[in-house]
Short mmCIF file of C-alpha atoms in Angstrom, two decimals:
data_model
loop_
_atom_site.label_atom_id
_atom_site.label_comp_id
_atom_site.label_asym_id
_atom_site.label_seq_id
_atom_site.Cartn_x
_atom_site.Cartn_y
_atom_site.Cartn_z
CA UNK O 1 -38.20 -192.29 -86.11
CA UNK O 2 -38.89 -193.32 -89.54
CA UNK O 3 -38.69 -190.41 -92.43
CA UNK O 4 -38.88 -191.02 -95.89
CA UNK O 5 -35.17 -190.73 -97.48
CA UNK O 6 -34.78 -187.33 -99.63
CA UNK O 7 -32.97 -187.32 -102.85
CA UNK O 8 -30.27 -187.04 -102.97
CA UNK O 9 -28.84 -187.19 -99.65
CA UNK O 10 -26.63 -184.44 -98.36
CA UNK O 11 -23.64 -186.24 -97.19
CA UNK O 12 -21.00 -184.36 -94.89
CA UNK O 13 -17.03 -185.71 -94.30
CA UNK O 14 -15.57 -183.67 -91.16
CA UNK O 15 -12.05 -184.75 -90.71
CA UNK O 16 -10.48 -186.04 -94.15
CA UNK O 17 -7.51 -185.05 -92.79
CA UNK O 18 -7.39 -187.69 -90.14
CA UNK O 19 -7.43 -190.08 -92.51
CA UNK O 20 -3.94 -190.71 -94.69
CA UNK O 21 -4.09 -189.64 -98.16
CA UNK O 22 -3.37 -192.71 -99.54
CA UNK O 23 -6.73 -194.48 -98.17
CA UNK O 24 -9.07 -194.31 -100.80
CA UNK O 25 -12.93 -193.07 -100.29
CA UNK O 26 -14.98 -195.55 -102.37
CA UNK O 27 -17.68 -193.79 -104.31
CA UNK O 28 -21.38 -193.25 -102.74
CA UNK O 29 -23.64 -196.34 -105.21
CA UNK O 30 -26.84 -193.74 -104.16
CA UNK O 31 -27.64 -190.20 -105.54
CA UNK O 32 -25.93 -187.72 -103.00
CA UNK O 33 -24.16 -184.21 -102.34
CA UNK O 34 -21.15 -184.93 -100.90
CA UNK O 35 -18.96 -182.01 -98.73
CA UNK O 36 -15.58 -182.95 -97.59
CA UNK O 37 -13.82 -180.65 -94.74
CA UNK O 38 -9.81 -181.30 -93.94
CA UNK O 39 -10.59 -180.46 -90.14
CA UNK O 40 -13.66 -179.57 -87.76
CA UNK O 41 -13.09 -177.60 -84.40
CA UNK O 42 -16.11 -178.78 -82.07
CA UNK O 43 -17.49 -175.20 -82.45
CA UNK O 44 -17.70 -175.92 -86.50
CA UNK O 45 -19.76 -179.17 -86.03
CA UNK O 46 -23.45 -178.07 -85.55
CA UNK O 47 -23.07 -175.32 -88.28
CA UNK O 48 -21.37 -178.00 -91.05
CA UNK O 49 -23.71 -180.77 -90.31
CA UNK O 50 -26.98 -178.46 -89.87
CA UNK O 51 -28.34 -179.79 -93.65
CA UNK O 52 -26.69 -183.08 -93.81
CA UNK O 53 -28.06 -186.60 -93.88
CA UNK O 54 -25.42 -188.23 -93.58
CA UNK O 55 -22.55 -187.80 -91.15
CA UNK O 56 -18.89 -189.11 -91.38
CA UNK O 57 -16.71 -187.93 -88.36
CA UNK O 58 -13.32 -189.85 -87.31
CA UNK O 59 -12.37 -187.40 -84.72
CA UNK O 60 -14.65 -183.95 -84.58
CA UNK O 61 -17.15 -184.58 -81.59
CA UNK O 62 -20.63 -184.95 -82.23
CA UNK O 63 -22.81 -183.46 -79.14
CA UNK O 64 -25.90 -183.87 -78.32
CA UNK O 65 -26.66 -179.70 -79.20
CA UNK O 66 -25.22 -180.20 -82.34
CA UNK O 67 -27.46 -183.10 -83.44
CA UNK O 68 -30.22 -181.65 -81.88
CA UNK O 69 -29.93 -179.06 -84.52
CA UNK O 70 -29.54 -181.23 -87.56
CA UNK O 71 -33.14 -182.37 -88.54
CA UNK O 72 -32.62 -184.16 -91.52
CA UNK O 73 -29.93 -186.29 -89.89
CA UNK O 74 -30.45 -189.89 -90.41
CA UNK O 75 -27.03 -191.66 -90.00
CA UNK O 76 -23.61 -191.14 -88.54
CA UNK O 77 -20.88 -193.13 -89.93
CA UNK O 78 -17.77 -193.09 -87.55
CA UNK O 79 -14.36 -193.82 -89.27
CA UNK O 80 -12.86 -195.74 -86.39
CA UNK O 81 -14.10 -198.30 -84.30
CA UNK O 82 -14.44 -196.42 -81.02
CA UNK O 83 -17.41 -194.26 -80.98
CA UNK O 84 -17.06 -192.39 -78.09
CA UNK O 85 -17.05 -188.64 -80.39
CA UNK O 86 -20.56 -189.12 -80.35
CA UNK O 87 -23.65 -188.27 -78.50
CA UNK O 88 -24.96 -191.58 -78.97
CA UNK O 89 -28.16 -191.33 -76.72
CA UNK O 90 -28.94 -187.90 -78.30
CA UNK O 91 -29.00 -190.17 -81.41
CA UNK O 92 -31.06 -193.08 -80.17
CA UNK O 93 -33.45 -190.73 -79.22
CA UNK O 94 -33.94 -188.98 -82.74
CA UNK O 95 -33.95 -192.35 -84.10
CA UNK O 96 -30.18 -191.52 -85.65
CA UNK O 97 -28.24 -194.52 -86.97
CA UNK O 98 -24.58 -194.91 -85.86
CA UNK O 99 -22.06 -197.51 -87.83
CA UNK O 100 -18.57 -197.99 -86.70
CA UNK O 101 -15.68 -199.75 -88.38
CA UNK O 102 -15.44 -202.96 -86.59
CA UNK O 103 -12.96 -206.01 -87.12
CA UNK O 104 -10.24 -203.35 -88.88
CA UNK O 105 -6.49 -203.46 -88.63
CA UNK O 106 -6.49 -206.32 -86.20
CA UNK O 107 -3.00 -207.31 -87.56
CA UNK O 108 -1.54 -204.05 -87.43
CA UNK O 109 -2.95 -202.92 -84.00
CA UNK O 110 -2.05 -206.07 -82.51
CA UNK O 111 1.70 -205.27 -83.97
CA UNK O 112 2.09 -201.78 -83.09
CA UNK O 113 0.76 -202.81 -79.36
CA UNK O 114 3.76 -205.40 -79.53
CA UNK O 115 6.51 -202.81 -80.40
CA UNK O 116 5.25 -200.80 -77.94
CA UNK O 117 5.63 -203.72 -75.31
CA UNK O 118 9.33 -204.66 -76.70
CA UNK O 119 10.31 -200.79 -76.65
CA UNK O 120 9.11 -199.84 -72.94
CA UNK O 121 10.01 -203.15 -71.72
CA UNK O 122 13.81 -203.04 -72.98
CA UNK O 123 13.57 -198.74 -72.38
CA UNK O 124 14.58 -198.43 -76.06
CA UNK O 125 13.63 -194.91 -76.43
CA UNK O 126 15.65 -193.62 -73.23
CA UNK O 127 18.82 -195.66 -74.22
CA UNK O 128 18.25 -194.82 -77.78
CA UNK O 129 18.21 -190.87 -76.49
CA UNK O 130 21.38 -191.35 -74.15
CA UNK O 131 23.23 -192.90 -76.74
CA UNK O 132 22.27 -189.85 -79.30
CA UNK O 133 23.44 -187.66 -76.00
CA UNK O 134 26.82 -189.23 -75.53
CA UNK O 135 26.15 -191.77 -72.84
CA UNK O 136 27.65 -194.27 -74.90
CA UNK O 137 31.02 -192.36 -75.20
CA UNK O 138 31.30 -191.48 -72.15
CA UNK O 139 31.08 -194.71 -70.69
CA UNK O 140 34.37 -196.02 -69.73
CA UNK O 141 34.14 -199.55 -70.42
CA UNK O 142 31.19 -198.36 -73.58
CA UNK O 143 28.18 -200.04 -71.45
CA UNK O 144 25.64 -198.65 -69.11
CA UNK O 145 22.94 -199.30 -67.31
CA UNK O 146 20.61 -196.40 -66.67
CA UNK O 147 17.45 -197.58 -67.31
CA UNK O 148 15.64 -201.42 -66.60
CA UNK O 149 15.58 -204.07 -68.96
CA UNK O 150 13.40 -206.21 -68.45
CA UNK O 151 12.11 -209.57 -70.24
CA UNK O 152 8.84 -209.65 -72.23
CA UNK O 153 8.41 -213.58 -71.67
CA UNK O 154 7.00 -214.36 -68.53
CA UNK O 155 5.41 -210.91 -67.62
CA UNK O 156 1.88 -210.42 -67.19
CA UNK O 157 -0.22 -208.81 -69.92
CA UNK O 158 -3.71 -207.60 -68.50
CA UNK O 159 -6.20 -207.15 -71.54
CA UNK O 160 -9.62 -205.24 -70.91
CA UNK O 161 -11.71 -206.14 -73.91
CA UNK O 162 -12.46 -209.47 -75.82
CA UNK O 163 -13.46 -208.41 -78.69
CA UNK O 164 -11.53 -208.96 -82.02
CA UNK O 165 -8.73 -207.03 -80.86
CA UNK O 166 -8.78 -208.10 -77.35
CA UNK O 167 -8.33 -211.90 -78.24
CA UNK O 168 -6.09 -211.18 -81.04
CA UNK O 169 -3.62 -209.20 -78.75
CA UNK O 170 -4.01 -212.15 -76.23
CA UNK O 171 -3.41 -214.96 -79.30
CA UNK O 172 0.24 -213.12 -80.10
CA UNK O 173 1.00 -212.40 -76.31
CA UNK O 174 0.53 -216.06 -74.91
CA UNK O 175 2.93 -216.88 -78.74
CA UNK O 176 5.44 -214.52 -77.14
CA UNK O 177 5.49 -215.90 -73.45
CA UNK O 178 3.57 -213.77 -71.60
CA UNK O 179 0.79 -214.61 -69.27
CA UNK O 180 -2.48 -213.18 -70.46
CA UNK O 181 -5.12 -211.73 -68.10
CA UNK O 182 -8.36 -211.12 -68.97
CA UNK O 183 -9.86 -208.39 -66.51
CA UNK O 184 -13.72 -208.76 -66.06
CA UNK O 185 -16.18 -205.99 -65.92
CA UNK O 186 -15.34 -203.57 -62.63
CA UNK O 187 -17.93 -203.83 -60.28
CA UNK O 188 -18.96 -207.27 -61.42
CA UNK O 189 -18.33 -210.11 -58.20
CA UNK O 190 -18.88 -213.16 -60.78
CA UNK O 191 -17.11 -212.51 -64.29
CA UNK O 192 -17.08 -215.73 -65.69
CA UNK O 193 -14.54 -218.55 -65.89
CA UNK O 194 -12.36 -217.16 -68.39
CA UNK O 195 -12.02 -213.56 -66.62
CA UNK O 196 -10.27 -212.13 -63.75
CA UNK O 197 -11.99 -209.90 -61.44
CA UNK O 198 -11.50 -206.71 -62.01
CA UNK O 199 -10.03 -205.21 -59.13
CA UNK O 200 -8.37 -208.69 -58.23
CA UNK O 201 -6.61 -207.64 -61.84
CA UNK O 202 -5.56 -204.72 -61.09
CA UNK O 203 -4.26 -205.84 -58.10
CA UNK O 204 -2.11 -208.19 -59.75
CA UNK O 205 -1.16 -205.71 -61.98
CA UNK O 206 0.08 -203.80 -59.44
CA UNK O 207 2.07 -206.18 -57.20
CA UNK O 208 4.38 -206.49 -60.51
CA UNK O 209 4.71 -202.83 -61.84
CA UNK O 210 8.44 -204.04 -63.15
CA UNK O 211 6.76 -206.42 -65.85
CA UNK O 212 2.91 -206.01 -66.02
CA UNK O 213 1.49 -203.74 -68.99
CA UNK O 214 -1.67 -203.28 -69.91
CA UNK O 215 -4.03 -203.37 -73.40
CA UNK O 216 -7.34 -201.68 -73.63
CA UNK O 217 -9.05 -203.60 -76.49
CA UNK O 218 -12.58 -201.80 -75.85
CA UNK O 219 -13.47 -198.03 -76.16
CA UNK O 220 -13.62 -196.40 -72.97
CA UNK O 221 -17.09 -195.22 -73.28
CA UNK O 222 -19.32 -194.05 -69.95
CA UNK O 223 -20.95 -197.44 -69.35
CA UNK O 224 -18.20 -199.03 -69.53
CA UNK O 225 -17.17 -197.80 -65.39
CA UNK O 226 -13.50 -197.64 -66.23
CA UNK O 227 -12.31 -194.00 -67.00
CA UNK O 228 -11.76 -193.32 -63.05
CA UNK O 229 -8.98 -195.41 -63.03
CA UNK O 230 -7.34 -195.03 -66.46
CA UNK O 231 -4.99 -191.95 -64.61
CA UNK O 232 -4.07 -194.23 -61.78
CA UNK O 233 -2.77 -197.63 -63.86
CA UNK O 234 -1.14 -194.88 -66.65
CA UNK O 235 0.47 -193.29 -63.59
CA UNK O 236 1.95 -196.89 -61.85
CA UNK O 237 1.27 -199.20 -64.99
CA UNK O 238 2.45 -199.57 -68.55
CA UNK O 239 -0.82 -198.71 -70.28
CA UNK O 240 -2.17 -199.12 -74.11
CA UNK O 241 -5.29 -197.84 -75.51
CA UNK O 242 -5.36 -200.13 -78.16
CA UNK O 243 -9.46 -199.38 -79.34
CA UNK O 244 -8.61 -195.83 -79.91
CA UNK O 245 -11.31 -194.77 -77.20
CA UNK O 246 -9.27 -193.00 -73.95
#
């Protein structure tokens, strides 16, 4: 749907608040209103973005009602890279641009997803608890063993995504030891050579619950077919969203 660009644009910030205060907004280079909110409930959205051109959400849900009732909206920026908040068909169809942030803190994503590996893996958080409780103390030779430790090298790391994050993740896992296991598309017979089927990964994943986590380095989105079994590997699996889309 092309429309000819009013000036200046109305442009609306829901969720300021979800980003830190120390990240700063670079100014708007075109002539613009600009409203910030903190925060958004969903039952805020349609009334805050009614007048707006120009949408920036990180976390406040965009639905396809709400949109429907914003006529002069021509583009929704989304803060993060997962862009799941957002009706995006309801767009498409009213000819609604959506940008994501793509290619963003690889290094620090791929770090935090590492910590989180060393911390469940070695059960630093229980042990760090029971020691805070008195375990320690009470132990009569001052070691215990109530929870697994288990090496990182030589596990299994089974990464859905291979994107940017994806193949970074699988870049510091193979540095670290770990076998890396790309899982192809579920439902798909014939991945490709560098993928493992998907239910032949899981599988795998499951014959080694004691050392097998797993990295989500895509958004779990609707067409993506893998939301139905996100509760059953976070339930038997060590599981990471690590696109910020669950």
């Amino acid at each position: 749907m092309n429309r000819p660009a009013p000036s200046p644009l109305n442009v609306v910030f829901l969720d300021r608040a979800t980003i830190s205060s120390g990240t700063r907004l670079r100014e708007f280079n075109f002539p613009h209103t600009f409203r910030l909110h903190e925060c958004t409930s969903p039952v805020q959205v349609a009334d805050r973005i009614r007048g707006a051109d120009i949408v920036i959400t990180n976390k406040a849900p965009l639905s396809a009602a709400a949109i429907e009732q914003a006529g002069r909206l021509r583009m929704v920026g989304v803060a993060a890279t997962g862009a799941d908040i957002v009706d995006l068909a309801a767009c498409r169809q009213r000819g609604v641009v959506v940008s994501n942030i793509r290619n963003y803190a690889v290094t620090t994503v791929v770090e935090h997803t590492v910590a989180l590996i060393y911390a469940l893996q070695r059960s630093i958080v229980p042990y760090h608890l029971a020691v805070r409780s008195g375990r320690w103390q009470e132990a009569a030779q001052f070691c215990f063993f109530d929870y697994p430790i288990r090496s990182v090298r030589g596990s299994t790391l089974g990464i859905i995504g291979d994107g940017v994050l994806g193949q970074a993740m699988a870049r510091r896992a193979e540095s670290l030891g770990m076998r890396v296991l790309f899982a192809g598309r579920k439902g798909r017979d014939k991945p490709g050579a560098l993928y493992t089927p998907f239910e032949q990964t899981l599988a795998q994943m499951r014959d080694k619950l004691d050392a097998t986590p797993w990295a989500i380095g895509r958004p779990l989105g609707a067409e993506s077919g893998l939301r139905g079994w996100v509760d059953l590997v976070a339930r038997e699996l060590v599981l990471w969203d690590a696109a910020g889309g669950i």
